[in-house]
PDB file of N, CA, C and O in Angstrom:
ATOM      1  N   MET Y   1       1.614  -6.258  -6.239  1.00 96.00           N
ATOM      2  CA  MET Y   1       1.397  -4.719  -6.666  1.00 96.00           C
ATOM      3  C   MET Y   1       1.736  -4.577  -8.156  1.00 96.00           C
ATOM      4  O   MET Y   1       1.083  -3.882  -8.413  1.00 96.00           O
ATOM      5  N   THR Y   2       2.968  -5.011  -8.581  1.00 97.00           N
ATOM      6  CA  THR Y   2       3.214  -4.563  -9.767  1.00 97.00           C
ATOM      7  C   THR Y   2       2.565  -5.115 -10.744  1.00 97.00           C
ATOM      8  O   THR Y   2       3.011  -4.544 -11.991  1.00 97.00           O
ATOM      9  N   SER Y   3       1.870  -6.274 -10.389  1.00 97.00           N
ATOM     10  CA  SER Y   3       1.225  -6.711 -11.782  1.00 97.00           C
ATOM     11  C   SER Y   3      -0.105  -6.442 -11.659  1.00 97.00           C
ATOM     12  O   SER Y   3      -0.757  -6.748 -12.650  1.00 97.00           O
ATOM     13  N   LEU Y   4      -0.539  -5.405 -10.898  1.00 98.00           N
ATOM     14  CA  LEU Y   4      -1.915  -4.808 -11.104  1.00 98.00           C
ATOM     15  C   LEU Y   4      -2.121  -3.815 -11.809  1.00 98.00           C
ATOM     16  O   LEU Y   4      -0.759  -2.839 -12.155  1.00 98.00           O
ATOM     17  N   SER Y   5      -3.116  -3.308 -12.652  1.00 98.00           N
ATOM     18  CA  SER Y   5      -3.250  -2.400 -13.043  1.00 98.00           C
ATOM     19  C   SER Y   5      -3.189  -0.723 -12.273  1.00 98.00           C
ATOM     20  O   SER Y   5      -3.490  -0.686 -11.325  1.00 98.00           O
ATOM     21  N   ASN Y   6      -3.052   0.249 -12.877  1.00 98.00           N
ATOM     22  CA  ASN Y   6      -3.391   1.672 -12.144  1.00 98.00           C
ATOM     23  C   ASN Y   6      -4.746   1.629 -11.116  1.00 98.00           C
ATOM     24  O   ASN Y   6      -4.470   1.978 -10.105  1.00 98.00           O
ATOM     25  N   GLU Y   7      -5.670   1.260 -12.107  1.00 98.00           N
ATOM     26  CA  GLU Y   7      -6.764   1.192 -11.687  1.00 98.00           C
ATOM     27  C   GLU Y   7      -7.019   0.174 -10.242  1.00 98.00           C
ATOM     28  O   GLU Y   7      -7.626   0.840  -9.307  1.00 98.00           O
ATOM     29  N   GLN Y   8      -6.345  -0.774 -10.429  1.00 98.00           N
ATOM     30  CA  GLN Y   8      -6.544  -1.968  -9.724  1.00 98.00           C
ATOM     31  C   GLN Y   8      -5.419  -1.767  -8.012  1.00 98.00           C
ATOM     32  O   GLN Y   8      -6.014  -1.638  -7.150  1.00 98.00           O
ATOM     33  N   ILE Y   9      -4.559  -0.755  -8.349  1.00 98.00           N
ATOM     34  CA  ILE Y   9      -3.567  -0.329  -7.260  1.00 98.00           C
ATOM     35  C   ILE Y   9      -4.579   0.680  -6.293  1.00 98.00           C
ATOM     36  O   ILE Y   9      -4.800   0.401  -5.250  1.00 98.00           O
ATOM     37  N   VAL Y  10      -5.244   1.482  -7.176  1.00 98.00           N
ATOM     38  CA  VAL Y  10      -5.771   2.611  -6.599  1.00 98.00           C
ATOM     39  C   VAL Y  10      -7.227   2.136  -5.699  1.00 98.00           C
ATOM     40  O   VAL Y  10      -7.402   2.129  -4.710  1.00 98.00           O
ATOM     41  N   ALA Y  11      -7.754   1.104  -6.356  1.00 98.00           N
ATOM     42  CA  ALA Y  11      -8.957   0.200  -5.756  1.00 98.00           C
ATOM     43  C   ALA Y  11      -8.466  -0.275  -4.322  1.00 98.00           C
ATOM     44  O   ALA Y  11      -8.975  -0.339  -3.346  1.00 98.00           O
ATOM     45  N   GLU Y  12      -7.340  -1.090  -4.411  1.00 97.00           N
ATOM     46  CA  GLU Y  12      -6.855  -1.640  -2.984  1.00 97.00           C
ATOM     47  C   GLU Y  12      -6.332  -0.754  -2.273  1.00 97.00           C
ATOM     48  O   GLU Y  12      -6.865  -1.161  -1.197  1.00 97.00           O
ATOM     49  N   LEU Y  13      -5.937   0.377  -2.746  1.00 98.00           N
ATOM     50  CA  LEU Y  13      -5.585   1.208  -1.548  1.00 98.00           C
ATOM     51  C   LEU Y  13      -6.439   2.072  -0.847  1.00 98.00           C
ATOM     52  O   LEU Y  13      -6.843   2.064   0.378  1.00 98.00           O
ATOM     53  N   LYS Y  14      -7.575   2.297  -1.873  1.00 98.00           N
ATOM     54  CA  LYS Y  14      -8.449   3.189  -0.909  1.00 98.00           C
ATOM     55  C   LYS Y  14      -9.851   2.336  -0.331  1.00 98.00           C
ATOM     56  O   LYS Y  14     -10.062   2.466   0.484  1.00 98.00           O
ATOM     57  N   TRP Y  15      -9.933   0.953  -1.021  1.00 98.00           N
ATOM     58  CA  TRP Y  15     -10.979  -0.117  -0.044  1.00 98.00           C
ATOM     59  C   TRP Y  15     -10.053  -0.222   1.067  1.00 98.00           C
ATOM     60  O   TRP Y  15     -10.949  -0.428   2.088  1.00 98.00           O
ATOM     61  N   THR Y  16      -8.860  -0.425   1.157  1.00 97.00           N
ATOM     62  CA  THR Y  16      -7.989  -0.708   2.550  1.00 97.00           C
ATOM     63  C   THR Y  16      -8.317   0.227   3.232  1.00 97.00           C
ATOM     64  O   THR Y  16      -8.497   0.232   4.521  1.00 97.00           O
ATOM     65  N   GLU Y  17      -8.370   1.692   2.822  1.00 98.00           N
ATOM     66  CA  GLU Y  17      -8.054   2.813   3.514  1.00 98.00           C
ATOM     67  C   GLU Y  17      -9.704   3.139   4.113  1.00 98.00           C
ATOM     68  O   GLU Y  17      -9.662   3.246   5.562  1.00 98.00           O
ATOM     69  N   LYS Y  18     -10.623   2.655   3.683  1.00 98.00           N
ATOM     70  CA  LYS Y  18     -12.080   2.733   3.776  1.00 98.00           C
ATOM     71  C   LYS Y  18     -12.240   1.600   5.231  1.00 98.00           C
ATOM     72  O   LYS Y  18     -12.845   1.777   6.126  1.00 98.00           O
ATOM     73  N   ALA Y  19     -11.937   0.432   5.060  1.00 98.00           N
ATOM     74  CA  ALA Y  19     -11.840  -0.793   5.914  1.00 98.00           C
ATOM     75  C   ALA Y  19     -11.340  -0.266   7.175  1.00 98.00           C
ATOM     76  O   ALA Y  19     -11.911  -0.575   8.329  1.00 98.00           O
ATOM     77  N   ILE Y  20     -10.176   0.298   7.246  1.00 98.00           N
ATOM     78  CA  ILE Y  20      -9.394   0.755   8.332  1.00 98.00           C
ATOM     79  C   ILE Y  20     -10.157   1.993   8.954  1.00 98.00           C
ATOM     80  O   ILE Y  20     -10.337   1.974  10.015  1.00 98.00           O
ATOM     81  N   PHE Y  21     -10.504   2.891   8.097  1.00 98.00           N
ATOM     82  CA  PHE Y  21     -11.333   4.059   8.673  1.00 98.00           C
ATOM     83  C   PHE Y  21     -12.779   3.574   9.339  1.00 98.00           C
ATOM     84  O   PHE Y  21     -13.008   4.120  10.429  1.00 98.00           O
ATOM     85  N   ASP Y  22     -13.026   2.875   8.638  1.00 98.00           N
ATOM     86  CA  ASP Y  22     -14.765   2.181   9.171  1.00 98.00           C
ATOM     87  C   ASP Y  22     -14.522   1.357  10.436  1.00 98.00           C
ATOM     88  O   ASP Y  22     -15.195   1.032  11.295  1.00 98.00           O
ATOM     89  N   THR Y  23     -13.437   0.718  10.672  1.00 98.00           N
ATOM     90  CA  THR Y  23     -12.942   0.016  11.646  1.00 98.00           C
ATOM     91  C   THR Y  23     -12.669   0.838  12.959  1.00 98.00           C
ATOM     92  O   THR Y  23     -13.137   0.587  14.148  1.00 98.00           O
ATOM     93  N   ILE Y  24     -11.677   1.439  12.931  1.00 98.00           N
ATOM     94  CA  ILE Y  24     -10.840   2.368  14.045  1.00 98.00           C
ATOM     95  C   ILE Y  24     -11.127   3.792  13.943  1.00 98.00           C
ATOM     96  O   ILE Y  24     -10.717   4.640  14.965  1.00 98.00           O
ATOM     97  N   GLY Y  25     -11.813   4.255  12.911  1.00 98.00           N
ATOM     98  CA  GLY Y  25     -12.127   5.775  12.642  1.00 98.00           C
ATOM     99  C   GLY Y  25     -10.782   6.704  12.475  1.00 98.00           C
ATOM    100  O   GLY Y  25     -10.989   7.961  12.331  1.00 98.00           O
ATOM    101  N   ALA Y  26      -9.733   6.155  11.638  1.00 97.00           N
ATOM    102  CA  ALA Y  26      -8.690   6.789  11.291  1.00 97.00           C
ATOM    103  C   ALA Y  26      -8.303   6.621  10.084  1.00 97.00           C
ATOM    104  O   ALA Y  26      -8.539   5.254   9.517  1.00 97.00           O
ATOM    105  N   THR Y  27      -7.459   7.326   9.395  1.00 96.00           N
ATOM    106  CA  THR Y  27      -7.314   7.429   8.111  1.00 96.00           C
ATOM    107  C   THR Y  27      -5.605   7.056   8.094  1.00 96.00           C
ATOM    108  O   THR Y  27      -4.642   7.702   8.641  1.00 96.00           O
ATOM    109  N   PRO Y  28      -5.363   5.931   7.478  1.00 97.00           N
ATOM    110  CA  PRO Y  28      -3.691   5.427   7.431  1.00 97.00           C
ATOM    111  C   PRO Y  28      -2.950   6.566   6.549  1.00 97.00           C
ATOM    112  O   PRO Y  28      -3.368   7.191   5.743  1.00 97.00           O
ATOM    113  N   LEU Y  29      -1.946   6.571   7.231  1.00 97.00           N
ATOM    114  CA  LEU Y  29      -0.848   7.535   6.334  1.00 97.00           C
ATOM    115  C   LEU Y  29       0.128   6.378   5.741  1.00 97.00           C
ATOM    116  O   LEU Y  29       0.743   7.238   4.830  1.00 97.00           O
ATOM    117  N   TYR Y  30       0.458   5.395   6.178  1.00 97.00           N
ATOM    118  CA  TYR Y  30       1.535   4.562   5.672  1.00 97.00           C
ATOM    119  C   TYR Y  30       0.747   3.450   5.086  1.00 97.00           C
ATOM    120  O   TYR Y  30      -0.365   2.834   5.212  1.00 97.00           O
ATOM    121  N   TRP Y  31       1.387   2.615   4.263  1.00 96.00           N
ATOM    122  CA  TRP Y  31       1.418   1.283   3.942  1.00 96.00           C
ATOM    123  C   TRP Y  31       2.451   0.551   3.512  1.00 96.00           C
ATOM    124  O   TRP Y  31       3.534   0.997   3.193  1.00 96.00           O
ATOM    125  N   ARG Y  32       2.266  -0.836   3.606  1.00 93.00           N
ATOM    126  CA  ARG Y  32       3.236  -1.944   3.267  1.00 93.00           C
ATOM    127  C   ARG Y  32       3.112  -2.730   2.000  1.00 93.00           C
ATOM    128  O   ARG Y  32       2.018  -3.480   2.346  1.00 93.00           O
ATOM    129  N   PRO Y  33       3.610  -2.527   1.268  1.00 93.00           N
ATOM    130  CA  PRO Y  33       3.300  -3.472  -0.011  1.00 93.00           C
ATOM    131  C   PRO Y  33       3.433  -5.018   0.560  1.00 93.00           C
ATOM    132  O   PRO Y  33       4.551  -5.003   0.922  1.00 93.00           O
ATOM    133  N   PRO Y  34       2.351  -5.780   0.156  1.00 88.00           N
ATOM    134  CA  PRO Y  34       2.551  -7.364   0.485  1.00 88.00           C
ATOM    135  C   PRO Y  34       3.906  -7.668  -0.129  1.00 88.00           C
ATOM    136  O   PRO Y  34       4.090  -7.467  -1.355  1.00 88.00           O
ATOM    137  N   PHE Y  35       4.807  -8.586   0.455  1.00 84.00           N
ATOM    138  CA  PHE Y  35       5.953  -9.019  -0.145  1.00 84.00           C
ATOM    139  C   PHE Y  35       6.910  -8.182  -0.503  1.00 84.00           C
ATOM    140  O   PHE Y  35       8.089  -8.473  -1.352  1.00 84.00           O
ATOM    141  N   GLY Y  36       6.806  -6.753   0.001  1.00 86.00           N
ATOM    142  CA  GLY Y  36       7.668  -5.816  -0.700  1.00 86.00           C
ATOM    143  C   GLY Y  36       7.711  -5.550  -2.085  1.00 86.00           C
ATOM    144  O   GLY Y  36       8.443  -5.107  -2.982  1.00 86.00           O
ATOM    145  N   ASP Y  37       6.245  -5.841  -2.948  1.00 91.00           N
ATOM    146  CA  ASP Y  37       5.978  -5.635  -4.070  1.00 91.00           C
ATOM    147  C   ASP Y  37       5.789  -4.756  -4.600  1.00 91.00           C
ATOM    148  O   ASP Y  37       4.544  -4.113  -4.775  1.00 91.00           O
ATOM    149  N   ALA Y  38       6.465  -3.710  -4.822  1.00 93.00           N
ATOM    150  CA  ALA Y  38       6.532  -2.141  -5.412  1.00 93.00           C
ATOM    151  C   ALA Y  38       7.747  -1.621  -6.062  1.00 93.00           C
ATOM    152  O   ALA Y  38       8.841  -2.176  -5.920  1.00 93.00           O
ATOM    153  N   ASP Y  39       7.328  -1.072  -7.484  1.00 95.00           N
ATOM    154  CA  ASP Y  39       8.220  -0.139  -7.947  1.00 95.00           C
ATOM    155  C   ASP Y  39       7.822   1.361  -7.983  1.00 95.00           C
ATOM    156  O   ASP Y  39       7.116   1.691  -7.192  1.00 95.00           O
ATOM    157  N   ASN Y  40       8.750   1.644  -8.875  1.00 96.00           N
ATOM    158  CA  ASN Y  40       8.427   3.594  -8.854  1.00 96.00           C
ATOM    159  C   ASN Y  40       6.995   3.748  -8.960  1.00 96.00           C
ATOM    160  O   ASN Y  40       6.545   4.778  -8.868  1.00 96.00           O
ATOM    161  N   ARG Y  41       6.079   3.180 -10.311  1.00 98.00           N
ATOM    162  CA  ARG Y  41       4.855   3.084 -10.223  1.00 98.00           C
ATOM    163  C   ARG Y  41       3.762   3.259  -9.274  1.00 98.00           C
ATOM    164  O   ARG Y  41       3.073   3.867  -9.287  1.00 98.00           O
ATOM    165  N   VAL Y  42       3.975   2.060  -8.572  1.00 97.00           N
ATOM    166  CA  VAL Y  42       3.371   1.231  -7.484  1.00 97.00           C
ATOM    167  C   VAL Y  42       3.501   2.806  -6.616  1.00 97.00           C
ATOM    168  O   VAL Y  42       2.339   3.326  -5.699  1.00 97.00           O
ATOM    169  N   ARG Y  43       4.761   3.010  -5.818  1.00 97.00           N
ATOM    170  CA  ARG Y  43       4.951   4.034  -5.064  1.00 97.00           C
ATOM    171  C   ARG Y  43       4.441   5.451  -5.405  1.00 97.00           C
ATOM    172  O   ARG Y  43       3.823   5.997  -4.637  1.00 97.00           O
ATOM    173  N   ASN Y  44       4.752   5.724  -6.592  1.00 98.00           N
ATOM    174  CA  ASN Y  44       4.281   7.079  -7.219  1.00 98.00           C
ATOM    175  C   ASN Y  44       2.489   7.321  -7.029  1.00 98.00           C
ATOM    176  O   ASN Y  44       2.032   8.258  -6.672  1.00 98.00           O
ATOM    177  N   ILE Y  45       1.820   6.030  -7.531  1.00 98.00           N
ATOM    178  CA  ILE Y  45       0.424   5.945  -7.075  1.00 98.00           C
ATOM    179  C   ILE Y  45       0.038   6.315  -5.679  1.00 98.00           C
ATOM    180  O   ILE Y  45      -0.964   6.945  -5.478  1.00 98.00           O
ATOM    181  N   ALA Y  46       0.514   5.396  -4.917  1.00 98.00           N
ATOM    182  CA  ALA Y  46       0.409   5.529  -3.452  1.00 98.00           C
ATOM    183  C   ALA Y  46       0.643   6.928  -2.703  1.00 98.00           C
ATOM    184  O   ALA Y  46      -0.353   7.499  -2.182  1.00 98.00           O
ATOM    185  N   THR Y  47       1.666   7.691  -3.033  1.00 98.00           N
ATOM    186  CA  THR Y  47       2.129   9.082  -2.946  1.00 98.00           C
ATOM    187  C   THR Y  47       0.875   9.740  -3.411  1.00 98.00           C
ATOM    188  O   THR Y  47       0.620  10.669  -2.689  1.00 98.00           O
ATOM    189  N   GLN Y  48       0.498   9.785  -4.592  1.00 98.00           N
ATOM    190  CA  GLN Y  48      -0.636  10.570  -5.328  1.00 98.00           C
ATOM    191  C   GLN Y  48      -1.759  10.334  -4.327  1.00 98.00           C
ATOM    192  O   GLN Y  48      -2.484  11.367  -3.960  1.00 98.00           O
ATOM    193  N   LEU Y  49      -2.181   9.373  -3.658  1.00 98.00           N
ATOM    194  CA  LEU Y  49      -3.213   9.406  -2.877  1.00 98.00           C
ATOM    195  C   LEU Y  49      -3.101   9.513  -1.552  1.00 98.00           C
ATOM    196  O   LEU Y  49      -3.691   9.521  -0.401  1.00 98.00           O
ATOM    197  N   GLY Y  50      -1.908  10.207  -0.985  1.00 97.00           N
ATOM    198  CA  GLY Y  50      -1.487  10.422   0.302  1.00 97.00           C
ATOM    199  C   GLY Y  50      -0.838   9.640   1.215  1.00 97.00           C
ATOM    200  O   GLY Y  50      -0.854   9.766   2.421  1.00 97.00           O
ATOM    201  N   PHE Y  51      -0.494   8.250   0.471  1.00 98.00           N
ATOM    202  CA  PHE Y  51       0.090   7.461   1.275  1.00 98.00           C
ATOM    203  C   PHE Y  51       1.739   7.281   1.429  1.00 98.00           C
ATOM    204  O   PHE Y  51       2.322   7.609   0.243  1.00 98.00           O
ATOM    205  N   LYS Y  52       2.561   7.165   2.611  1.00 97.00           N
ATOM    206  CA  LYS Y  52       4.087   6.980   2.456  1.00 97.00           C
ATOM    207  C   LYS Y  52       4.098   5.442   2.603  1.00 97.00           C
ATOM    208  O   LYS Y  52       3.532   4.622   3.327  1.00 97.00           O
ATOM    209  N   THR Y  53       5.081   4.985   1.697  1.00 94.00           N
ATOM    210  CA  THR Y  53       5.582   3.553   1.517  1.00 94.00           C
ATOM    211  C   THR Y  53       6.280   3.175   2.756  1.00 94.00           C
ATOM    212  O   THR Y  53       7.486   3.842   2.972  1.00 94.00           O
ATOM    213  N   SER Y  54       6.206   2.035   3.394  1.00 92.00           N
ATOM    214  CA  SER Y  54       7.078   1.796   4.506  1.00 92.00           C
ATOM    215  C   SER Y  54       7.364   0.215   4.151  1.00 92.00           C
ATOM    216  O   SER Y  54       6.339  -0.625   3.688  1.00 92.00           O
ATOM    217  N   ILE Y  55       8.775   0.057   4.366  1.00 85.00           N
ATOM    218  CA  ILE Y  55       9.454  -1.183   3.969  1.00 85.00           C
ATOM    219  C   ILE Y  55      10.187  -1.646   5.205  1.00 85.00           C
ATOM    220  O   ILE Y  55      10.807  -1.061   5.715  1.00 85.00           O
ATOM    221  N   TRP Y  56      10.129  -2.903   5.404  1.00 75.00           N
ATOM    222  CA  TRP Y  56      10.615  -3.688   6.876  1.00 75.00           C
ATOM    223  C   TRP Y  56      12.477  -3.048   6.558  1.00 75.00           C
ATOM    224  O   TRP Y  56      12.623  -3.040   5.485  1.00 75.00           O
ATOM    225  N   THR Y  57      12.966  -3.436   7.478  1.00 69.00           N
ATOM    226  CA  THR Y  57      14.379  -3.494   7.403  1.00 69.00           C
ATOM    227  C   THR Y  57      14.926  -4.789   6.951  1.00 69.00           C
ATOM    228  O   THR Y  57      14.494  -5.683   6.966  1.00 69.00           O
ATOM    229  N   GLN Y  58      16.211  -4.475   6.045  1.00 67.00           N
ATOM    230  CA  GLN Y  58      17.017  -5.827   5.807  1.00 67.00           C
ATOM    231  C   GLN Y  58      17.033  -6.758   6.669  1.00 67.00           C
ATOM    232  O   GLN Y  58      17.470  -6.762   7.791  1.00 67.00           O
ATOM    233  N   GLY Y  59      16.772  -7.964   6.183  1.00 67.00           N
ATOM    234  CA  GLY Y  59      17.283  -9.101   6.980  1.00 67.00           C
ATOM    235  C   GLY Y  59      15.933  -9.492   7.732  1.00 67.00           C
ATOM    236  O   GLY Y  59      15.911 -10.456   8.765  1.00 67.00           O
ATOM    237  N   PHE Y  60      14.680  -8.638   7.714  1.00 66.00           N
ATOM    238  CA  PHE Y  60      13.378  -9.158   8.693  1.00 66.00           C
ATOM    239  C   PHE Y  60      12.498  -9.657   7.726  1.00 66.00           C
ATOM    240  O   PHE Y  60      12.160  -8.833   6.601  1.00 66.00           O
ATOM    241  N   ASP Y  61      11.889 -10.867   7.996  1.00 65.00           N
ATOM    242  CA  ASP Y  61      11.169 -11.586   7.141  1.00 65.00           C
ATOM    243  C   ASP Y  61       9.844 -11.576   7.793  1.00 65.00           C
ATOM    244  O   ASP Y  61       9.687 -11.807   9.118  1.00 65.00           O
ATOM    245  N   THR Y  62       8.805 -10.760   7.232  1.00 64.00           N
ATOM    246  CA  THR Y  62       7.422 -10.631   7.513  1.00 64.00           C
ATOM    247  C   THR Y  62       6.892 -11.951   7.564  1.00 64.00           C
ATOM    248  O   THR Y  62       5.563 -12.077   8.103  1.00 64.00           O
ATOM    249  N   ASN Y  63       7.186 -12.845   6.544  1.00 68.00           N
ATOM    250  CA  ASN Y  63       6.591 -14.068   6.325  1.00 68.00           C
ATOM    251  C   ASN Y  63       4.911 -13.905   5.816  1.00 68.00           C
ATOM    252  O   ASN Y  63       4.073 -14.473   6.251  1.00 68.00           O
ATOM    253  N   ASP Y  64       5.036 -12.727   5.120  1.00 67.00           N
ATOM    254  CA  ASP Y  64       3.466 -12.871   4.245  1.00 67.00           C
ATOM    255  C   ASP Y  64       3.340 -13.692   3.190  1.00 67.00           C
ATOM    256  O   ASP Y  64       2.398 -14.047   2.689  1.00 67.00           O
TER     257      ASP Y  64
END
């Protein structure tokens, strides 16, 4: 996510939000950045869109 532009980050989050809503009828509140790839800029954009960033606990490998 950190290598994406602001516009690309918004697009990724909003398209995913739409896909989840279209599938299960609920809007997600949380998001987990792939590979934990988030910095203050990415987290700020997600927060502005209404998402809370969720990171796994230390020592836990999601193998993504």
